[in-house]
PDB file of C-alpha atoms in Angstrom:
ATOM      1  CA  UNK F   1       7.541  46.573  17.354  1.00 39.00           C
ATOM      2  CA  UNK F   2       6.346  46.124  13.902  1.00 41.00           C
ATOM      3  CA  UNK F   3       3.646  43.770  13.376  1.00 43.00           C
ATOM      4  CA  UNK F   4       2.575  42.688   9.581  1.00 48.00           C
ATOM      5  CA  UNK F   5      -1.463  42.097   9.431  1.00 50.00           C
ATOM      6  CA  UNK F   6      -2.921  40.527   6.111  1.00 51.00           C
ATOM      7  CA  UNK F   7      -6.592  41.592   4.929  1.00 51.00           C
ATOM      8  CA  UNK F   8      -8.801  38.976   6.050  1.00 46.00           C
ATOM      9  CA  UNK F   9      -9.869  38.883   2.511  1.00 45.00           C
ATOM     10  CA  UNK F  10      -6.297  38.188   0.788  1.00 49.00           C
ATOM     11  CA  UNK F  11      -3.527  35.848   0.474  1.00 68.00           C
ATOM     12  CA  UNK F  12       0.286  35.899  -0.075  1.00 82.00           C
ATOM     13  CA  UNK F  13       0.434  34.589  -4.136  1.00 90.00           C
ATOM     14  CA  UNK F  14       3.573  32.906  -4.025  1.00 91.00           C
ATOM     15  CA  UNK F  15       4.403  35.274  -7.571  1.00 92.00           C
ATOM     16  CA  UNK F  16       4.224  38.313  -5.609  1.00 94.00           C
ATOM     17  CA  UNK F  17       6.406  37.223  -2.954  1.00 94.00           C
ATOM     18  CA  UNK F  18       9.131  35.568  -5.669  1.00 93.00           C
ATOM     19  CA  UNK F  19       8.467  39.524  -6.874  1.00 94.00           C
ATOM     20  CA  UNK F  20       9.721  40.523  -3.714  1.00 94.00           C
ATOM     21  CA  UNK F  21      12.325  38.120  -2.990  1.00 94.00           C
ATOM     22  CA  UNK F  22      13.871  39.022  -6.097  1.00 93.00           C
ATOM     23  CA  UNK F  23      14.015  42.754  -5.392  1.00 94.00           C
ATOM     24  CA  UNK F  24      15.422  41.977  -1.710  1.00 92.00           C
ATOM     25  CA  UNK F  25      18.298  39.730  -3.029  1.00 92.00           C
ATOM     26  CA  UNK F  26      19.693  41.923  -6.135  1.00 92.00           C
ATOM     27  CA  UNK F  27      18.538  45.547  -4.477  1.00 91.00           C
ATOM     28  CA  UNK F  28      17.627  46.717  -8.140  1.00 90.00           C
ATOM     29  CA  UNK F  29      14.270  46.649 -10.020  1.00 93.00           C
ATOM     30  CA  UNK F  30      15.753  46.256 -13.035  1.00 92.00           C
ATOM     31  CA  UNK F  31      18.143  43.615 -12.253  1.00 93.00           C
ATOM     32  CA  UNK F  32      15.391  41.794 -10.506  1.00 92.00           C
ATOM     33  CA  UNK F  33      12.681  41.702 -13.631  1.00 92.00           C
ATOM     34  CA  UNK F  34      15.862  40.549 -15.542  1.00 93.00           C
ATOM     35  CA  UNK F  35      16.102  37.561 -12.832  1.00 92.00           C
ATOM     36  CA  UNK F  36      12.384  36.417 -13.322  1.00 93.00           C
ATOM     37  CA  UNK F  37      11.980  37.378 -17.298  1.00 93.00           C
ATOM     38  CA  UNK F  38       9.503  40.058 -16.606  1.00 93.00           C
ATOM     39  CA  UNK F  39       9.411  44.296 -17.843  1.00 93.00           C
ATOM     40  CA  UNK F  40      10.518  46.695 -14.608  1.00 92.00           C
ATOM     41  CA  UNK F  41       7.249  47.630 -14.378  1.00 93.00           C
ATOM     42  CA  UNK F  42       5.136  44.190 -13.819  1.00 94.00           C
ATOM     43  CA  UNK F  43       7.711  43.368 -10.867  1.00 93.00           C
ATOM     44  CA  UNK F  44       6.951  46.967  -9.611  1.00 93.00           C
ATOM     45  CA  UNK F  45       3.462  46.140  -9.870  1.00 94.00           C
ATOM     46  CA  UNK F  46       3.472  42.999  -8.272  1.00 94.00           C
ATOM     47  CA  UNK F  47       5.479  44.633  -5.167  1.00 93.00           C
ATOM     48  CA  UNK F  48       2.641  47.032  -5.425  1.00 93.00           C
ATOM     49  CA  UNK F  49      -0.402  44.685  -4.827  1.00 94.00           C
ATOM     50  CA  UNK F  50       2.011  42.913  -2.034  1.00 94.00           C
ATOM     51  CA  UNK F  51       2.085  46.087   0.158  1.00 93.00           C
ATOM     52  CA  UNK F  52      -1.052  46.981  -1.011  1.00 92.00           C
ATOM     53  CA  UNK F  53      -2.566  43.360   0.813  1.00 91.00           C
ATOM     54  CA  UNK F  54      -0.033  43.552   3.806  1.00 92.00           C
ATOM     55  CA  UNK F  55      -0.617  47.292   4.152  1.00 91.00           C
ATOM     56  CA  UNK F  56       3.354  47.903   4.412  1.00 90.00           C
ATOM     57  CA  UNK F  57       6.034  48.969   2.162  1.00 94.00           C
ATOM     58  CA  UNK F  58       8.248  46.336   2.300  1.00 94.00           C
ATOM     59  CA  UNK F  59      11.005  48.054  -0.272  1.00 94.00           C
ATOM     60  CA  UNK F  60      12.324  51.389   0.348  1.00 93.00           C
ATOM     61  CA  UNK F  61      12.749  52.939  -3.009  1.00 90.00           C
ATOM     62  CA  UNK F  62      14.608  56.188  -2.525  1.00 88.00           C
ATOM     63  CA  UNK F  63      17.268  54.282  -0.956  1.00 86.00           C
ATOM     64  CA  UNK F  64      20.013  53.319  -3.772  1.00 86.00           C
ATOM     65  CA  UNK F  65      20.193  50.316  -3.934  1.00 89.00           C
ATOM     66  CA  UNK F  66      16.567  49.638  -2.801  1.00 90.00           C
ATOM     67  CA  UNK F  67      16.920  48.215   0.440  1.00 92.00           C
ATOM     68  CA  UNK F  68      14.085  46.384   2.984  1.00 94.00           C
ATOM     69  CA  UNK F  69      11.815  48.406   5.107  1.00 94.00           C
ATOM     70  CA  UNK F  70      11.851  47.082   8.914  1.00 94.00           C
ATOM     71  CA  UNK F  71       8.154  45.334   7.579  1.00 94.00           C
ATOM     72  CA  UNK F  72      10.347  44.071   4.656  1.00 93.00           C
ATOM     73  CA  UNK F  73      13.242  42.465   6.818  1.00 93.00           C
ATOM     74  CA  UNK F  74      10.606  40.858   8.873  1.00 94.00           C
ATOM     75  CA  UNK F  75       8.719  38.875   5.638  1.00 94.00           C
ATOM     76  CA  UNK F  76      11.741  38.697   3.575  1.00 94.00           C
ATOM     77  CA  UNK F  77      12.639  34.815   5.610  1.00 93.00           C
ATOM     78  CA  UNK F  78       9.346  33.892   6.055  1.00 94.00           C
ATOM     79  CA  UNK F  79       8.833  34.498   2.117  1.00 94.00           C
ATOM     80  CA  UNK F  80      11.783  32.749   1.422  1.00 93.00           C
ATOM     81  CA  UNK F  81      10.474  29.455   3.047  1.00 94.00           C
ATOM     82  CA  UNK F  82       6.819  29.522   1.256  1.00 92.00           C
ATOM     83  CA  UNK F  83       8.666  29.897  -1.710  1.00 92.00           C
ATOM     84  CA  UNK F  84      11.635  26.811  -0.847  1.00 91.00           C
ATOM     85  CA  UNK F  85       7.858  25.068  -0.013  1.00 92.00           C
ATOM     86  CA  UNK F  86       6.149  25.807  -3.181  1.00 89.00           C
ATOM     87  CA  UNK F  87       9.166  24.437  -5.378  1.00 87.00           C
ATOM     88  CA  UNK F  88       9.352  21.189  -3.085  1.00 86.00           C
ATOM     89  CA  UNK F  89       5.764  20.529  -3.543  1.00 85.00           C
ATOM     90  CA  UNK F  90       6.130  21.163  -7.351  1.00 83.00           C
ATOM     91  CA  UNK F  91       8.790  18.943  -7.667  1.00 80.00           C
ATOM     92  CA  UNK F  92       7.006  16.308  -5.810  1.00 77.00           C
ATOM     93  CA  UNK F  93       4.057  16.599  -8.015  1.00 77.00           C
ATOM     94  CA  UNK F  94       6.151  16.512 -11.602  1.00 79.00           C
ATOM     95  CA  UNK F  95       7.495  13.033  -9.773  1.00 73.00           C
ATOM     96  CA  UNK F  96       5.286   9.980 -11.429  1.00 71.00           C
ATOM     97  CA  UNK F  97       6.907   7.663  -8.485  1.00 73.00           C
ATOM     98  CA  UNK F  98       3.910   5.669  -6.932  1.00 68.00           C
ATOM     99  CA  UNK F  99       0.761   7.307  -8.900  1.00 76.00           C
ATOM    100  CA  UNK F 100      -0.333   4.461 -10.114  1.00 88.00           C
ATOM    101  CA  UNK F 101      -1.402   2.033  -7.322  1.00 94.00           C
ATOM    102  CA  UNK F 102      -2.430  -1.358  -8.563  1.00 95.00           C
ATOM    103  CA  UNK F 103      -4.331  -2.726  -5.646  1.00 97.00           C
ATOM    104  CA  UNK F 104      -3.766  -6.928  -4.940  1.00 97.00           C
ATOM    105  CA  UNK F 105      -5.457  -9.255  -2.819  1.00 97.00           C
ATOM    106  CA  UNK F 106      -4.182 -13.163  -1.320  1.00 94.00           C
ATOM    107  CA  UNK F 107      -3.722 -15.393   0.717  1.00 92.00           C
ATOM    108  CA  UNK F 108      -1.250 -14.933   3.582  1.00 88.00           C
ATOM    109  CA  UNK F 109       0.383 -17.842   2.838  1.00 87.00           C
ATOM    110  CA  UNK F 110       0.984 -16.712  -0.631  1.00 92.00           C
ATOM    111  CA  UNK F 111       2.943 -13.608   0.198  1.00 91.00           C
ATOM    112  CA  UNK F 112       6.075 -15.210  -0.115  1.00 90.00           C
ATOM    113  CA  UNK F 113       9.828 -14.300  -0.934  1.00 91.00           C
ATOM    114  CA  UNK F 114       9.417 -15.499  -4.289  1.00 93.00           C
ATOM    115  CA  UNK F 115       6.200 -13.357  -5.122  1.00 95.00           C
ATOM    116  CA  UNK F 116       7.758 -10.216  -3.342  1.00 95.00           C
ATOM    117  CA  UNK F 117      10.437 -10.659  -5.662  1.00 95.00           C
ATOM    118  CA  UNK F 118       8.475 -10.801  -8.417  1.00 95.00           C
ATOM    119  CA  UNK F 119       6.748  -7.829  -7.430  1.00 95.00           C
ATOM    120  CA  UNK F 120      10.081  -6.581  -7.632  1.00 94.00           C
ATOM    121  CA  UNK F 121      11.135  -7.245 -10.937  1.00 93.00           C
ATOM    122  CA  UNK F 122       7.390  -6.178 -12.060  1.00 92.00           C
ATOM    123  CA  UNK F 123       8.049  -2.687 -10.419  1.00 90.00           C
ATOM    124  CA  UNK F 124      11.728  -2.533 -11.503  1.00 89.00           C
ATOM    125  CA  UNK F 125      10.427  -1.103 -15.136  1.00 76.00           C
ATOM    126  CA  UNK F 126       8.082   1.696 -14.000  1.00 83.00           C
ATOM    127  CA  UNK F 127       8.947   3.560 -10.702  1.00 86.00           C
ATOM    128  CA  UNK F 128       4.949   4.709 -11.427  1.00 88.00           C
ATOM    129  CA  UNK F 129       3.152   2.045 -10.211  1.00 91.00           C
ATOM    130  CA  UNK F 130       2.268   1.499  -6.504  1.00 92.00           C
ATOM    131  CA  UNK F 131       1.352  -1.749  -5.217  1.00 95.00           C
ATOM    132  CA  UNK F 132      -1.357  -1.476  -2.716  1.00 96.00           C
ATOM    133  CA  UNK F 133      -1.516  -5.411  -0.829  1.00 96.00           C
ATOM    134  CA  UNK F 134      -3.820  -6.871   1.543  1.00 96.00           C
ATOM    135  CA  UNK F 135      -3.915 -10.203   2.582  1.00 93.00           C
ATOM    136  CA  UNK F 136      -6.398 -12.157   4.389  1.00 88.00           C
ATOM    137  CA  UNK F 137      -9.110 -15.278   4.482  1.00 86.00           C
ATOM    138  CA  UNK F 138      -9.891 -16.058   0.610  1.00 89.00           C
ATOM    139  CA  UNK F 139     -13.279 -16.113   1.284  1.00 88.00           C
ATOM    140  CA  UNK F 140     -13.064 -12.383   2.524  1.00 90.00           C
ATOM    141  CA  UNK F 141     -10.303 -11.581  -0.697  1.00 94.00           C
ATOM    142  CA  UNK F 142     -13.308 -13.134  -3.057  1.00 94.00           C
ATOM    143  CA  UNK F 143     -15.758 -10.761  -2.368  1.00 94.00           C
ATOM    144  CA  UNK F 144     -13.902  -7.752  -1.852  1.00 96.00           C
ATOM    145  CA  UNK F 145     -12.932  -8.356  -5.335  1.00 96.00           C
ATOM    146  CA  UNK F 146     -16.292  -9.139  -7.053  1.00 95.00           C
ATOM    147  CA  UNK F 147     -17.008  -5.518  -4.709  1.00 96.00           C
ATOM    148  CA  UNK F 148     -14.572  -3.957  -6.761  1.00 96.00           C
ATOM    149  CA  UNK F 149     -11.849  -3.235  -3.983  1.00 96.00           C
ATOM    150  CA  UNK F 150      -8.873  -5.378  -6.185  1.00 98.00           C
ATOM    151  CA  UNK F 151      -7.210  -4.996  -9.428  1.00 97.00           C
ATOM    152  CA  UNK F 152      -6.078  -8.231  -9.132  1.00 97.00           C
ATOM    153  CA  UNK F 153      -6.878 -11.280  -6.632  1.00 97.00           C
ATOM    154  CA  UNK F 154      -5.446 -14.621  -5.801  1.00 97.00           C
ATOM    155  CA  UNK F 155      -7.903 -16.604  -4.218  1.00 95.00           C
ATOM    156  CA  UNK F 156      -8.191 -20.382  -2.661  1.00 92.00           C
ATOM    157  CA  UNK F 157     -11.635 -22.043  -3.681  1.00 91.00           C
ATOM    158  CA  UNK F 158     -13.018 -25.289  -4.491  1.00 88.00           C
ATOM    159  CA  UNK F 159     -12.780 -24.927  -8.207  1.00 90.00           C
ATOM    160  CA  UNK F 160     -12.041 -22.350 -10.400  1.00 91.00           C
ATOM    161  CA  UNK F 161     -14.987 -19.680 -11.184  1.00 88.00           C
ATOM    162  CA  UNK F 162     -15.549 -18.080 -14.212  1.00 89.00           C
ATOM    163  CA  UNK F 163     -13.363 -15.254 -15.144  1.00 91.00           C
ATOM    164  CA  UNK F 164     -10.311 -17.205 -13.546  1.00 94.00           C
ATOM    165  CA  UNK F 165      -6.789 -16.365 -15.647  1.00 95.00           C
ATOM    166  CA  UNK F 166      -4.974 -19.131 -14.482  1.00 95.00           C
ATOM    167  CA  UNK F 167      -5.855 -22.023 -11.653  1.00 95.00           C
ATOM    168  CA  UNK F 168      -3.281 -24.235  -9.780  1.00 95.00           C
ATOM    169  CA  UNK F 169      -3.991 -27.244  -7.832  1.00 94.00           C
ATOM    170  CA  UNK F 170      -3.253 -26.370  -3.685  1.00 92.00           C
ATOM    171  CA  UNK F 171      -2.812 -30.401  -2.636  1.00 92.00           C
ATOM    172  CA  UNK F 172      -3.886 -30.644   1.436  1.00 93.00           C
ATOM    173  CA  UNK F 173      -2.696 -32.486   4.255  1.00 94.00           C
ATOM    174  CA  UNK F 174      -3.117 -33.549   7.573  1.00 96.00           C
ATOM    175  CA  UNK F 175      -0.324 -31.986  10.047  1.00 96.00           C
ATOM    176  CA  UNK F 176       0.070 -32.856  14.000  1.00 96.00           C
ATOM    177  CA  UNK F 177       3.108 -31.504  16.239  1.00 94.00           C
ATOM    178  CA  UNK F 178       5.346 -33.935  18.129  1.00 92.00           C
ATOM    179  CA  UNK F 179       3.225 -35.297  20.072  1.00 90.00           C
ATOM    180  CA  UNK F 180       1.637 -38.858  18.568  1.00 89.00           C
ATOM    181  CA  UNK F 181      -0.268 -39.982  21.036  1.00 91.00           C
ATOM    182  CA  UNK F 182      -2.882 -36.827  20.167  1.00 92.00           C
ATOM    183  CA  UNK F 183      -4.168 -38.363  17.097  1.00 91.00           C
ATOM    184  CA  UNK F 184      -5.613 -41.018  19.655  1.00 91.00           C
ATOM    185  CA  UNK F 185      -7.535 -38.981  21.712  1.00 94.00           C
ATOM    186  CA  UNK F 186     -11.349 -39.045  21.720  1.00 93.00           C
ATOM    187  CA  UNK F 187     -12.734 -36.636  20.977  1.00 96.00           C
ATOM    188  CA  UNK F 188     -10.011 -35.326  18.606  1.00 96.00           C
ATOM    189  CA  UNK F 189      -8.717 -31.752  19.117  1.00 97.00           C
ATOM    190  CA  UNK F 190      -8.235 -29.808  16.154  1.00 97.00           C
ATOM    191  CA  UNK F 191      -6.757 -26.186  15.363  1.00 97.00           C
ATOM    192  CA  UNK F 192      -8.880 -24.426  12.563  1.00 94.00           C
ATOM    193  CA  UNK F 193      -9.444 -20.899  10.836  1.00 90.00           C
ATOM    194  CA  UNK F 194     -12.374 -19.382  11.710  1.00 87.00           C
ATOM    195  CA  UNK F 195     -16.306 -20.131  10.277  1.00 86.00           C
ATOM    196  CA  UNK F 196     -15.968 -19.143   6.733  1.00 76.00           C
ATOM    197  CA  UNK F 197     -12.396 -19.800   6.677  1.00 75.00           C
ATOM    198  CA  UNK F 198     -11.346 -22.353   4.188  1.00 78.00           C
ATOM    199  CA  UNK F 199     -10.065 -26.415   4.896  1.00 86.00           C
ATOM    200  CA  UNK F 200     -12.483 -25.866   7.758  1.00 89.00           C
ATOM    201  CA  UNK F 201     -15.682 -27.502   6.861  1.00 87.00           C
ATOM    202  CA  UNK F 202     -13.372 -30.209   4.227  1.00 87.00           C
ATOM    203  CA  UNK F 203     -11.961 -31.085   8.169  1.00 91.00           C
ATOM    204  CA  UNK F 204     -15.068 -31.123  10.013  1.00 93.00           C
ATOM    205  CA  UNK F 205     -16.596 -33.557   6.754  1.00 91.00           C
ATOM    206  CA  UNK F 206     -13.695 -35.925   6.123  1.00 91.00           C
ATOM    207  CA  UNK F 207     -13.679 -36.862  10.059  1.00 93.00           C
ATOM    208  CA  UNK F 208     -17.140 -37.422  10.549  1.00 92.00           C
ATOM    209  CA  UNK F 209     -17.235 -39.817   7.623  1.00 91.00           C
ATOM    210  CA  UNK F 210     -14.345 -41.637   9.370  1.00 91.00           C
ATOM    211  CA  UNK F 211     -16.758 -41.672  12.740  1.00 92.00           C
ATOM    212  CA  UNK F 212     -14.247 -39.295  14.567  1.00 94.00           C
ATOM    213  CA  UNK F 213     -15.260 -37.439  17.323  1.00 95.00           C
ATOM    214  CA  UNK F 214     -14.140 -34.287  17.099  1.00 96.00           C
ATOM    215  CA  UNK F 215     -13.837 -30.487  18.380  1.00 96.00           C
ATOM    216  CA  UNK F 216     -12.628 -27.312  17.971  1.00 97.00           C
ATOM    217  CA  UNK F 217      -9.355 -26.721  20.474  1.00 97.00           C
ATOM    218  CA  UNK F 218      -8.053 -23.604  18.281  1.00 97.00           C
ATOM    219  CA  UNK F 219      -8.997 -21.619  16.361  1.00 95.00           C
ATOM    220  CA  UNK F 220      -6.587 -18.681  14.482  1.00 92.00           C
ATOM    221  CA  UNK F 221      -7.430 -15.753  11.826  1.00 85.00           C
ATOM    222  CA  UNK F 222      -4.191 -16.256  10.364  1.00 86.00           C
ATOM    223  CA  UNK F 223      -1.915 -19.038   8.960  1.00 86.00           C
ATOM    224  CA  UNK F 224       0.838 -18.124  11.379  1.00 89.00           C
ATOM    225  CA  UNK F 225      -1.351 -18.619  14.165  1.00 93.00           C
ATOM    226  CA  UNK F 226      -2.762 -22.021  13.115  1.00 94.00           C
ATOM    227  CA  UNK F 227       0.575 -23.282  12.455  1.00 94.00           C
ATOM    228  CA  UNK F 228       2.154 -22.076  15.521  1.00 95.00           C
ATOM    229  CA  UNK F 229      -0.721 -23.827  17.749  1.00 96.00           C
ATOM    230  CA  UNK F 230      -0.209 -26.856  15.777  1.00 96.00           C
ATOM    231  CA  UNK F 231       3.387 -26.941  16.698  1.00 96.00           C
ATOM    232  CA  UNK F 232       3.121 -26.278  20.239  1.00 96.00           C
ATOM    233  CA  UNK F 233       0.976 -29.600  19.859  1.00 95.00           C
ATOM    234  CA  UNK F 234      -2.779 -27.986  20.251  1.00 96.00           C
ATOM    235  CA  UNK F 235      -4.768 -30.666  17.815  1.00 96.00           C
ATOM    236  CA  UNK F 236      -4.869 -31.410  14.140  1.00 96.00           C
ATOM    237  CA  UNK F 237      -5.230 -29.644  11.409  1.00 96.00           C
ATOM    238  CA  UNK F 238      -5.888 -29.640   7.441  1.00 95.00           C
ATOM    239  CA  UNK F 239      -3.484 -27.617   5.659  1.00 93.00           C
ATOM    240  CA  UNK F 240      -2.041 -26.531   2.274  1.00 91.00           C
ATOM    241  CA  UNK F 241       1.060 -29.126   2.033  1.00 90.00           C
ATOM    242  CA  UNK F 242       3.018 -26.143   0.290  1.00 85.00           C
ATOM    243  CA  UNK F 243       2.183 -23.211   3.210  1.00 86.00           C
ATOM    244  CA  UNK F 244       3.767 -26.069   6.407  1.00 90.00           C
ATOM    245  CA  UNK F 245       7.661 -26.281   4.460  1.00 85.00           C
ATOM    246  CA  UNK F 246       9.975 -25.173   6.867  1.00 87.00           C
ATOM    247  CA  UNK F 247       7.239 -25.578  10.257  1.00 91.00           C
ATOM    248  CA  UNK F 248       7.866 -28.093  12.826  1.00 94.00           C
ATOM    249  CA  UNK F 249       4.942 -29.932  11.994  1.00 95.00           C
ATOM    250  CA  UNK F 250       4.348 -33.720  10.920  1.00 94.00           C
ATOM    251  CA  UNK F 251       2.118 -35.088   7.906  1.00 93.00           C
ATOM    252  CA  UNK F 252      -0.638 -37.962   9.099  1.00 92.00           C
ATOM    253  CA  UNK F 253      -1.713 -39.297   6.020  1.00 88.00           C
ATOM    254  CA  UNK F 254      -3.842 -42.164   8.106  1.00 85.00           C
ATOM    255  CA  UNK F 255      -6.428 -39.433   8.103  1.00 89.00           C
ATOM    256  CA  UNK F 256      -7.043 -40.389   4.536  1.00 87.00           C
ATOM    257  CA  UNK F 257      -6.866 -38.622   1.242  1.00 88.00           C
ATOM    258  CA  UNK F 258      -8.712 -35.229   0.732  1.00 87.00           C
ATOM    259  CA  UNK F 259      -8.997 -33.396  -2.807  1.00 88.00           C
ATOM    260  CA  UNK F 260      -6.765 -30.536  -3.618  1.00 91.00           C
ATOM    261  CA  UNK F 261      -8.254 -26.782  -3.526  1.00 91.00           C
ATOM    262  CA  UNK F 262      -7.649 -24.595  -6.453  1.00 94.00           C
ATOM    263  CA  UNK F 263      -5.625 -21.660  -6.395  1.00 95.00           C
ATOM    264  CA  UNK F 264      -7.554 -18.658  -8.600  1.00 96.00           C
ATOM    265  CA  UNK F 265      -5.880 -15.893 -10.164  1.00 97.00           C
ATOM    266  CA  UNK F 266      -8.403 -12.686 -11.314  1.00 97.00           C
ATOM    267  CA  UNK F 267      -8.208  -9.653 -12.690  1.00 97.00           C
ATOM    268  CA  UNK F 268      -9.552  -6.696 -13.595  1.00 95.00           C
ATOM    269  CA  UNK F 269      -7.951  -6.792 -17.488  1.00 94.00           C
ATOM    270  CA  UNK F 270      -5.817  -8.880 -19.135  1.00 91.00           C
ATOM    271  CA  UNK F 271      -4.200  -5.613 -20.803  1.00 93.00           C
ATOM    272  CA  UNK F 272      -1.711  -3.025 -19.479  1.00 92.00           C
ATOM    273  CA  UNK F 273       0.120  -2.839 -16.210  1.00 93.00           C
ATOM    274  CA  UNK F 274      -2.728  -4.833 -14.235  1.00 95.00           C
ATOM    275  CA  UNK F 275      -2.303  -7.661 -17.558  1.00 95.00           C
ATOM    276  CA  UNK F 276       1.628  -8.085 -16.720  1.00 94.00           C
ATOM    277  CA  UNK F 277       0.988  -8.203 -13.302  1.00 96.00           C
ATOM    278  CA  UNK F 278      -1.116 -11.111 -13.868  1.00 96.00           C
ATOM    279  CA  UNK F 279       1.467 -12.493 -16.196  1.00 96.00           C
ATOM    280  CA  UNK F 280       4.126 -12.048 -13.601  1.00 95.00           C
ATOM    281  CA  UNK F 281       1.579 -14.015 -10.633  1.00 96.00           C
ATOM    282  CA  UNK F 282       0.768 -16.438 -12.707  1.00 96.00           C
ATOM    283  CA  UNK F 283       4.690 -17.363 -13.421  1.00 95.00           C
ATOM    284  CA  UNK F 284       5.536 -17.259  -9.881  1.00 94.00           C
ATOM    285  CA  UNK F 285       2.212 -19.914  -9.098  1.00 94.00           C
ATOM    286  CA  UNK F 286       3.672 -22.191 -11.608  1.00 92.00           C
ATOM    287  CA  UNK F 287       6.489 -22.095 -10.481  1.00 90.00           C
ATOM    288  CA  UNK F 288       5.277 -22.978  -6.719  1.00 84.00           C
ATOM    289  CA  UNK F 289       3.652 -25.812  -7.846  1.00 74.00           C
ATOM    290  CA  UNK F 290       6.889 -27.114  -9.549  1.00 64.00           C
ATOM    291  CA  UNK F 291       8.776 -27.408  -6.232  1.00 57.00           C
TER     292      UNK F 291
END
């Protein structure tokens, strides 16, 4: 059996084995340098430092035309791969598609249809760009931010902060499930987002002024979860008027007014790809807020 061994201290260069390859599929040197635009005697070289780091001839030169050694046969497949795998890889690399990640932050609720296809249209002009999105608590999307984790951030907040690029009004409201008689019941059970999370403490205020008793029945880390326990009739709850369209939930306005949030849009520049992209959120916010 013939066994191939490589020096511990030496590696098949993908040049000498395209070197090789060559002289196994046309059986002539000369032919072969022709094939890869080199003199006869560079490919013969680089066969030379192959066998020399394998310690086999691979090409039997007295034959006419050269033919592979039983070593040669047994590397000639195996070289053929590393090569199909070098070109693949190249390829890959000379591909801009998704190089340039732009990386976004907001608000569950805000990752809607609309903005996906916005993202759409944004990406549509430059297969380059990447668009890295996490969505969470605004609270949480705020800070990662300032921390330098986003390009670009949509966040929910009292007011506006400095540095803002655009700011939208969010208007709130009170939302119950089926069931009436709940808003009746002393003390009050209401579904919330977590401590931090936002509408929470604006619930907890606006009911004690009203001399509600009150506590917490529910509480869910995301908007799905607090709307699906307010449907299946689990308490009250303050919510953005635009995230309940389409939920099987009912407004209660006798809980009495309470003032809009803003919705923030930051970023990084106002220039280049992460400047359109802002353009481009900002359009589809507007045009939210419209409806």
């Amino acid at each position: 059996m013939i066994s191939i061994k490589v020096h511990d201290d030496a590696m098949l260069d993908p040049r000498l084995l395209r070197s090789f390859v060559a002289i196994a599929d046309s059986g002539n040197f000369t032919l072969a340098a022709h094939r890869l635009n080199m003199t006869q005697s560079t490919i013969s070289q680089q066969l030379g430092r192959l066998e020399e780091v394998l310690g086999r001839d691979l090409i039997d030169r007295s034959a006419r035309p050269v033919r592979l050694t039983a070593a040669g046969e047994r590397l000639v497949g195996h070289a053929r791969r590393i090569l199909a795998l070098q070109d693949e890889a190249e390829l890959l690399l000379r591909d801009p598609a998704g190089t340039a990640p732009i990386h976004i932050g907001l608000p569950e609720d805000l990752a809607t249809g609309a903005m996906a296809e916005g993202f759409a249209r944004f990406m549509a002009g430059d297969k380059a760009i990447r668009l890295d999105v996490t969505t969470g608590l605004s609270r949480d999307l705020a800070t990662r931010y300032r921390d330098g984790e986003f390009d670009l951030a949509i966040v929910k907040e009292m007011a506006a902060g400095n540095g803002s690029l655009a700011a939208f009004p969010e208007p709130l409201g009170w939302f119950i499930g089926a069931d009436d008689a709940l808003v009746a019941r002393d003390p009050l059970p209401l579904v919330t987002f977590p401590p931090g999370g936002l509408y929470r403490d604006q619930m907890f205020d606006a009911l004690e002024r009203q001399g509600r008793r009150w506590y917490v029945a529910f509480s869910g880390s995301s908007l799905q979860s607090v709307l699906a326990a307010v449907e299946a009739g689990l308490g009250l709850s303050l919510l953005p008027v635009g995230a309940v369209r389409g939920a099987a939930v009912r407004e209660r306005p006798a809980f009495g007014p309470v003032a809009p949030m803003a919705i923030s849009l930051y970023a990084r520049t106002a220039d280049g790809a992460i400047g359109a992209l802002a353009d481009m959120v900002r359009d589809v916010l507007a045009e939210r807020r419209g409806r």
